PDB file of C-alpha atoms in Angstrom:
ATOM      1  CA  UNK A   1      65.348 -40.017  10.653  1.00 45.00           C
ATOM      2  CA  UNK A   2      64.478 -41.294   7.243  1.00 45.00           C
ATOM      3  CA  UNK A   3      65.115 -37.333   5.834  1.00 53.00           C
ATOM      4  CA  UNK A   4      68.731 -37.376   7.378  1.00 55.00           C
ATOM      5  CA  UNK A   5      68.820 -40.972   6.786  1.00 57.00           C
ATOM      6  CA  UNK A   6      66.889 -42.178   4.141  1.00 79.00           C
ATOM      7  CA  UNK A   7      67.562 -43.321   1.203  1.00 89.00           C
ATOM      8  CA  UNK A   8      65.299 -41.937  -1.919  1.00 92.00           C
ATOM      9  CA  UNK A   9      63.911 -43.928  -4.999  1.00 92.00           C
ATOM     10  CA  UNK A  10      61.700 -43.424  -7.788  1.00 92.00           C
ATOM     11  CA  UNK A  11      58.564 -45.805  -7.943  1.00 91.00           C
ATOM     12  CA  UNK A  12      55.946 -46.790  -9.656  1.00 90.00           C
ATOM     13  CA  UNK A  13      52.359 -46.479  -8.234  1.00 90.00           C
ATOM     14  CA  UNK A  14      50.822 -49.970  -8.851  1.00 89.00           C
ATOM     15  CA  UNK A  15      47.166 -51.037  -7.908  1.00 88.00           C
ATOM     16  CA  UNK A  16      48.733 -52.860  -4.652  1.00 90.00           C
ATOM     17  CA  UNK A  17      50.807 -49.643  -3.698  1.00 91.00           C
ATOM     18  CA  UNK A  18      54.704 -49.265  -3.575  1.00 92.00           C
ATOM     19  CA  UNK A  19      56.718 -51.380  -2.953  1.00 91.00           C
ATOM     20  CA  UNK A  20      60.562 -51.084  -1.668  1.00 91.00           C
ATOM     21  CA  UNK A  21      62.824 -54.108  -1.268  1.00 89.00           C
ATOM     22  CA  UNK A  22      59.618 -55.809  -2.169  1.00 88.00           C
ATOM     23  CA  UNK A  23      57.794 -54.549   0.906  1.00 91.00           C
ATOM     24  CA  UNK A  24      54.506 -52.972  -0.130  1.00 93.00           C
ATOM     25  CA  UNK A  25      53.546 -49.485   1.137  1.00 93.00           C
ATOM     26  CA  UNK A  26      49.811 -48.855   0.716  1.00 93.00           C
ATOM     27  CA  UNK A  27      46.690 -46.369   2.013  1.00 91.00           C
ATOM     28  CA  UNK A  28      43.700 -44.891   1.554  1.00 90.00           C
ATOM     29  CA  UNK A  29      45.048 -41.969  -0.288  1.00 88.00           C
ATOM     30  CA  UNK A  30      47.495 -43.409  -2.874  1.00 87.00           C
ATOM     31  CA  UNK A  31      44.128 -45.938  -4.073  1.00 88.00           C
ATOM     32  CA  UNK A  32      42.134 -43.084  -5.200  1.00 86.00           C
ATOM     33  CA  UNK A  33      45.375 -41.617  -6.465  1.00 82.00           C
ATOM     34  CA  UNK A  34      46.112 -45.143  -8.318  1.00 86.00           C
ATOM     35  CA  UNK A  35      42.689 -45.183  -9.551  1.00 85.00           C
ATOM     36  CA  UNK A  36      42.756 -41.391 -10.834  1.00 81.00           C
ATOM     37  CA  UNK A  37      46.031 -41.629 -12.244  1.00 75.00           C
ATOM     38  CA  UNK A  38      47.070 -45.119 -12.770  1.00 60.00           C
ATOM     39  CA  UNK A  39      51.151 -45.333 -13.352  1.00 61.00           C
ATOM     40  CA  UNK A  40      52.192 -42.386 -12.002  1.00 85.00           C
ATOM     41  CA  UNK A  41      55.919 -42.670 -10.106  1.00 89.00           C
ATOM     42  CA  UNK A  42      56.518 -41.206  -6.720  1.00 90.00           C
ATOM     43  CA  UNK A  43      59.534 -40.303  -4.724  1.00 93.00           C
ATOM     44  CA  UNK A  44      59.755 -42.688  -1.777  1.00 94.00           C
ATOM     45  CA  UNK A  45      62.606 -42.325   1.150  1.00 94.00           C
ATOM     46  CA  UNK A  46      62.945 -44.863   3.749  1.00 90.00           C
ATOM     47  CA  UNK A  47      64.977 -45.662   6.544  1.00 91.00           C
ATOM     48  CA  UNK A  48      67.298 -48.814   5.893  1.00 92.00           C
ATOM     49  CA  UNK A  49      67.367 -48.903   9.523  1.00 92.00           C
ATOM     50  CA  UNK A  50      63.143 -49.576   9.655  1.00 93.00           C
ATOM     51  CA  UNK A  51      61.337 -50.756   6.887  1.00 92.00           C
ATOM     52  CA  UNK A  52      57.898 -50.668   8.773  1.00 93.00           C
ATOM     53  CA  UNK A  53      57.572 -47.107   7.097  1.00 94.00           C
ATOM     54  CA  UNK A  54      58.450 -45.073   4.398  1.00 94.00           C
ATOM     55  CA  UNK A  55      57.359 -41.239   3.054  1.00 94.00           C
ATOM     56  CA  UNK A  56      56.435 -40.484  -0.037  1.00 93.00           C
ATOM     57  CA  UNK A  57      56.196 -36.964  -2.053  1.00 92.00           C
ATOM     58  CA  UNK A  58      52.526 -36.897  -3.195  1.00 88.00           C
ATOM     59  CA  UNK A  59      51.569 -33.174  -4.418  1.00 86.00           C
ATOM     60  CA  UNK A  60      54.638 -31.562  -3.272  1.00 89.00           C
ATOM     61  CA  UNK A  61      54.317 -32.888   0.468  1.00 91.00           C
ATOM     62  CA  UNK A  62      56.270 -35.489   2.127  1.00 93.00           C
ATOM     63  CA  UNK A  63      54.148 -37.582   4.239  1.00 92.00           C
ATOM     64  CA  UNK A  64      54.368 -40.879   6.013  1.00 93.00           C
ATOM     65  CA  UNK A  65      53.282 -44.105   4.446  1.00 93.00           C
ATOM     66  CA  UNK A  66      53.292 -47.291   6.278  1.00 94.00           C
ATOM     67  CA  UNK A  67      53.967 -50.625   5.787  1.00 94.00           C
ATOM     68  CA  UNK A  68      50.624 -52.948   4.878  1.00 93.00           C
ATOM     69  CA  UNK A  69      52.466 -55.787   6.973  1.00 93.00           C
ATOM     70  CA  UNK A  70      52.882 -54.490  10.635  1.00 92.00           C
ATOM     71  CA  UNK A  71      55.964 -57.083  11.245  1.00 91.00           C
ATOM     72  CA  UNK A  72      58.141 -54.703   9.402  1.00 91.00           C
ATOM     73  CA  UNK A  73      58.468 -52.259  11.654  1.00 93.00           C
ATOM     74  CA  UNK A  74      62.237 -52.092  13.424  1.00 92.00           C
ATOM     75  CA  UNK A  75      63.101 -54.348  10.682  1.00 92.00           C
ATOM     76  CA  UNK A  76      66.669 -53.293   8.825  1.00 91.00           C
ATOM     77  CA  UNK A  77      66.914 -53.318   4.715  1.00 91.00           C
ATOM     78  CA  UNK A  78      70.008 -55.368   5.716  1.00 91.00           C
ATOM     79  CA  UNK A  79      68.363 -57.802   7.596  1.00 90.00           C
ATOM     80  CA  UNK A  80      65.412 -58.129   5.491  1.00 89.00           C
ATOM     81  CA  UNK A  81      68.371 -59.127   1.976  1.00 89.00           C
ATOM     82  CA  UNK A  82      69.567 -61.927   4.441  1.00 89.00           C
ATOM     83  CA  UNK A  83      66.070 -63.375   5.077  1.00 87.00           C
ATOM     84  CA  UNK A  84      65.289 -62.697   1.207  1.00 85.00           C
ATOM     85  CA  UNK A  85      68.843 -64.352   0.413  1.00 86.00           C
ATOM     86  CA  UNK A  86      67.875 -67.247   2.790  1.00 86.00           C
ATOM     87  CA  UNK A  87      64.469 -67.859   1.257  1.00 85.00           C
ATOM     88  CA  UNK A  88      65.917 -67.811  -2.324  1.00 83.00           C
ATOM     89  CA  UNK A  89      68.682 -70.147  -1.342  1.00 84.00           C
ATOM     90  CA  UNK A  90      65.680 -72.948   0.256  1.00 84.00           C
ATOM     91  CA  UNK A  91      63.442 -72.353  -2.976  1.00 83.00           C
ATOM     92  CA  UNK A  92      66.503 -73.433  -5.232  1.00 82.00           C
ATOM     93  CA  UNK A  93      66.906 -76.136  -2.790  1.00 81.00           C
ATOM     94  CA  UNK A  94      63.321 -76.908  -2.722  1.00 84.00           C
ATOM     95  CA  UNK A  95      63.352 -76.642  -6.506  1.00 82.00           C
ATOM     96  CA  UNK A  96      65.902 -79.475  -6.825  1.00 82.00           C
ATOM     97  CA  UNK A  97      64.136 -81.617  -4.294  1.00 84.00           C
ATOM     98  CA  UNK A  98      61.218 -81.194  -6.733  1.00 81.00           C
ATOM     99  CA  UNK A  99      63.186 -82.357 -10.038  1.00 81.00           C
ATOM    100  CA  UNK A 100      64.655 -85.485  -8.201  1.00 84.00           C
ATOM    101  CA  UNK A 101      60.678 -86.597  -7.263  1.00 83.00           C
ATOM    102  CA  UNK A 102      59.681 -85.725 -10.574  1.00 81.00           C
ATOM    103  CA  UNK A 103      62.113 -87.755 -12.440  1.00 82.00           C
ATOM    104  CA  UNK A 104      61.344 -90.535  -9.597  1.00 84.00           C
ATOM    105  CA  UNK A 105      57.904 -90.160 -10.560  1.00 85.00           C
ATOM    106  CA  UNK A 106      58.565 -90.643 -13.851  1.00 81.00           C
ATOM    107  CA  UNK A 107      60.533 -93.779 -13.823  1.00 86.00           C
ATOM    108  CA  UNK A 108      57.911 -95.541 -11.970  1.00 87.00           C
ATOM    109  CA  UNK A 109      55.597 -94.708 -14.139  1.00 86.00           C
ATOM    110  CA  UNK A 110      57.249 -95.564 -17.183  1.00 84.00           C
ATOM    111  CA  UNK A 111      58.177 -98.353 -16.044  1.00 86.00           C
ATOM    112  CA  UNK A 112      54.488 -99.504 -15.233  1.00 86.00           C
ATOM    113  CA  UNK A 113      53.777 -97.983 -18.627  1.00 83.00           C
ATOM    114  CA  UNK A 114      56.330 -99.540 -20.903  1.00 81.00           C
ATOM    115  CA  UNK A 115      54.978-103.497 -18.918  1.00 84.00           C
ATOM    116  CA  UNK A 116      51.756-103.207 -19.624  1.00 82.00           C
ATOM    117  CA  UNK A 117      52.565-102.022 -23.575  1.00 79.00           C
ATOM    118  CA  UNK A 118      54.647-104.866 -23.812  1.00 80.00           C
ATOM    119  CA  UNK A 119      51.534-107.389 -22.298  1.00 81.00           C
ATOM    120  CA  UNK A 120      49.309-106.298 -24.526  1.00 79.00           C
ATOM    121  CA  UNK A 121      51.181-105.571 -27.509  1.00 74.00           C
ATOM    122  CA  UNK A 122      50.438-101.637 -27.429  1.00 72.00           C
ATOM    123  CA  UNK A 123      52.592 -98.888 -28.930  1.00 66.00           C
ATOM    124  CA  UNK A 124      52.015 -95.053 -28.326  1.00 63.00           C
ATOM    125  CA  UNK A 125      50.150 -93.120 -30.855  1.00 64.00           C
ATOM    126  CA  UNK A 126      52.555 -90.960 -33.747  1.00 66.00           C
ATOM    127  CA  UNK A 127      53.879 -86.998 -32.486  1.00 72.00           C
ATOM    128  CA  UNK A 128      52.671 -84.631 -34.594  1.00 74.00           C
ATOM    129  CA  UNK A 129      53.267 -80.724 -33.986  1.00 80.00           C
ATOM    130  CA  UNK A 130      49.900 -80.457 -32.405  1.00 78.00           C
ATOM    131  CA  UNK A 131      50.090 -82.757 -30.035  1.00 71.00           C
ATOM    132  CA  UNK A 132      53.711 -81.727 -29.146  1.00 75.00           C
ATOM    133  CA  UNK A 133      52.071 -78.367 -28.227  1.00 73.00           C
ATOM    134  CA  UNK A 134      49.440 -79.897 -26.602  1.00 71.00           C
ATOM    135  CA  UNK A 135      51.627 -81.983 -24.042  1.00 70.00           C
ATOM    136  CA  UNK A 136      54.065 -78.947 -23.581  1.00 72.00           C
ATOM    137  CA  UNK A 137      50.753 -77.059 -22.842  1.00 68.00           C
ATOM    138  CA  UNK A 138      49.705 -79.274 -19.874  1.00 68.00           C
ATOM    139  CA  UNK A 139      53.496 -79.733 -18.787  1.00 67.00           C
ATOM    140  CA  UNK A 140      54.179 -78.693 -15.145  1.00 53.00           C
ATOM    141  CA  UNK A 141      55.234 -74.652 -15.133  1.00 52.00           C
ATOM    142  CA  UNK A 142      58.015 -73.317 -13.738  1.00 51.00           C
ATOM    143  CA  UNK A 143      59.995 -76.254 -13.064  1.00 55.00           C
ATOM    144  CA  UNK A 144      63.291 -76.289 -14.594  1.00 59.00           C
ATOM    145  CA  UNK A 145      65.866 -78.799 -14.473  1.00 54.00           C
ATOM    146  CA  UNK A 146      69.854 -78.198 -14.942  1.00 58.00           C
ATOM    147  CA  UNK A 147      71.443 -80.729 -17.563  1.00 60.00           C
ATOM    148  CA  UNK A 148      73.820 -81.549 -14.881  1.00 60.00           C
ATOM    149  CA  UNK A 149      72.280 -81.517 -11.746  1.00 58.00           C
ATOM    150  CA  UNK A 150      75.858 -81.336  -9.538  1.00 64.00           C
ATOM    151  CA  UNK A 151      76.825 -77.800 -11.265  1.00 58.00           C
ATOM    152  CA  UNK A 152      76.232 -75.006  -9.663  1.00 58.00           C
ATOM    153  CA  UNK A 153      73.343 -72.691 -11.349  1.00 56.00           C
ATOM    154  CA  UNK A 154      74.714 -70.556 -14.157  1.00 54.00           C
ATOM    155  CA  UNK A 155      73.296 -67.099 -12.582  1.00 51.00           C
ATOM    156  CA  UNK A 156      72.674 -67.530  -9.009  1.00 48.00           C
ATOM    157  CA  UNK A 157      70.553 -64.312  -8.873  1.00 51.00           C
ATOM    158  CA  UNK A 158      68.294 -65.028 -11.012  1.00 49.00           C
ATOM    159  CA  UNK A 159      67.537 -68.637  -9.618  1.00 51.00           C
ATOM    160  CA  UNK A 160      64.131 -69.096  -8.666  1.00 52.00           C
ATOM    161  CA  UNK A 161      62.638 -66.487 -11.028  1.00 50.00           C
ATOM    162  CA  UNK A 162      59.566 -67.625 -13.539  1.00 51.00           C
ATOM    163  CA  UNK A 163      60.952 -66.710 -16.516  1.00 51.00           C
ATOM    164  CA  UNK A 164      57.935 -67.570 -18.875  1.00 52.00           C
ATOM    165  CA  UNK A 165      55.668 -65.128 -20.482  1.00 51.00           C
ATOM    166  CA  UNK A 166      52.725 -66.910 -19.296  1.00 50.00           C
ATOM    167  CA  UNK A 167      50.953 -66.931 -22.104  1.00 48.00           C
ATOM    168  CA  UNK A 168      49.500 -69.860 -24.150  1.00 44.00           C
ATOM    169  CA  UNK A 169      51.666 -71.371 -26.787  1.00 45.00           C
ATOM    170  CA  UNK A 170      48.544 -72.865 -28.569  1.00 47.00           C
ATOM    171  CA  UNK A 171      44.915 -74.055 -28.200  1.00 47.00           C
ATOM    172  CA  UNK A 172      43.790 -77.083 -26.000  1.00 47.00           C
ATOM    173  CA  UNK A 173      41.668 -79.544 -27.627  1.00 46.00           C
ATOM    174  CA  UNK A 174      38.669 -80.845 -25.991  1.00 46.00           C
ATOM    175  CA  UNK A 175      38.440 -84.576 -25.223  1.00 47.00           C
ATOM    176  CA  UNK A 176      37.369 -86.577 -27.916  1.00 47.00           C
ATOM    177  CA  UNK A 177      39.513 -84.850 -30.538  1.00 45.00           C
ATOM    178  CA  UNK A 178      42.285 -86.446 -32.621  1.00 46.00           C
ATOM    179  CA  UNK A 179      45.747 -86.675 -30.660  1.00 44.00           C
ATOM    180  CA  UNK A 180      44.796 -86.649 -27.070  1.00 44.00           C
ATOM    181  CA  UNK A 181      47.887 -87.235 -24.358  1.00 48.00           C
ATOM    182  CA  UNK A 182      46.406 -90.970 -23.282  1.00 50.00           C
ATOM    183  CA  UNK A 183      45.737 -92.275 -26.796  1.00 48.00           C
ATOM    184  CA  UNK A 184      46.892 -95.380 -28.067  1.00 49.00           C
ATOM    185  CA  UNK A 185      46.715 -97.570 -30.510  1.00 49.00           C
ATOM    186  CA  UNK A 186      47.544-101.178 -31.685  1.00 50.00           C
ATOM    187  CA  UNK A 187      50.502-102.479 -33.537  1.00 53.00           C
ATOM    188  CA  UNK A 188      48.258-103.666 -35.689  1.00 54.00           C
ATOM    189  CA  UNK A 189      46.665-100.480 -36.126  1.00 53.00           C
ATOM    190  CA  UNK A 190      43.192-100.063 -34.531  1.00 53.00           C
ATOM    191  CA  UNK A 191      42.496 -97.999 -31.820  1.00 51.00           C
TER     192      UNK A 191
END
């Protein structure tokens, strides 16, 4: 079916195996090809109809290659970008959920926060670039908030999709240093 049928891509042999329409293809054979020749590309054709397998041209000889999750077999490529489409459509949802208990979170506690200053006559230690990087550092990933939270998202595709290089912007400090996130100090200036 899938050489009447099928639909052929180029793709990238990764540690993991292939993957098409982010279902991963994997055996035996393409690991010790992966570890002999790591990023080589393959031809892949698979049936849109059933995703549960797929062939692939490895030294000049189509062969099978099955899915490493058995639940894919029958399953259509249509099917499977509704479910996808469904699941990024909850995460943004999800995702929003998240901001609202964040900022929620946040109120309370600067609420608590800005009391207790005011009882005991604290103020919050001076910014610096440092400790901006710091805080930014420890900040929670991935979360992204919309400046106005009733527009729709500006690219709908993309929703849901780390952007961030995930690397660090700059060293932590270890406790005890100069311009830790809880310091304070006194009006009158004593720690």
């Amino acid at each position: 079916m899938r050489i009447a049928f099928g639909v052929e891509v180029e793709r990238k042999l990764a540690k993991d195996g292939i993957r098409v329409m982010n279902v991963r293809y994997h055996d035996v054979v393409l690991a010790q090809r992966f570890v002999r020749n790591i990023g080589n590309c393959y031809k892949v054709r698979f049936d849109p109809t059933n995703l549960g397998a797929s062939e692939i041209l490895d030294e000049g000889t189509w062969r099978e290659l099955k899915a490493v999750d058995g639940r894919f077999e029958g399953v259509s490529a249509t099917h499977w970008a509704r479910a996808a489409a469904a699941v990024r459509r909850e995460r943004a949802r999800t995702e929003e959920e998240a901001a609202e208990v964040i900022w929620a979170a946040y109120s309370a506690i600067d609420q608590k926060n800005t009391s207790a200053r005011l009882e005991r006559g604290l103020i919050e230690d001076r910014w610096d670039a440092d400790r901006l990087a710091q805080v930014e550092d420890r900040l929670t990933a991935f979360i992204r908030f919309r400046e106005d939270p009733e527009a729709p998202p500006s690219d709908p595709l993309a929703m849901g999709i780390p952007t961030g290089t995930g690397e660090r912007q700059s060293p932590r400090r270890n406790r005890g240093e100069t311009g830790g996130i809880g310091r304070i100090e006194r009006e009158d200036g004593h720690d």
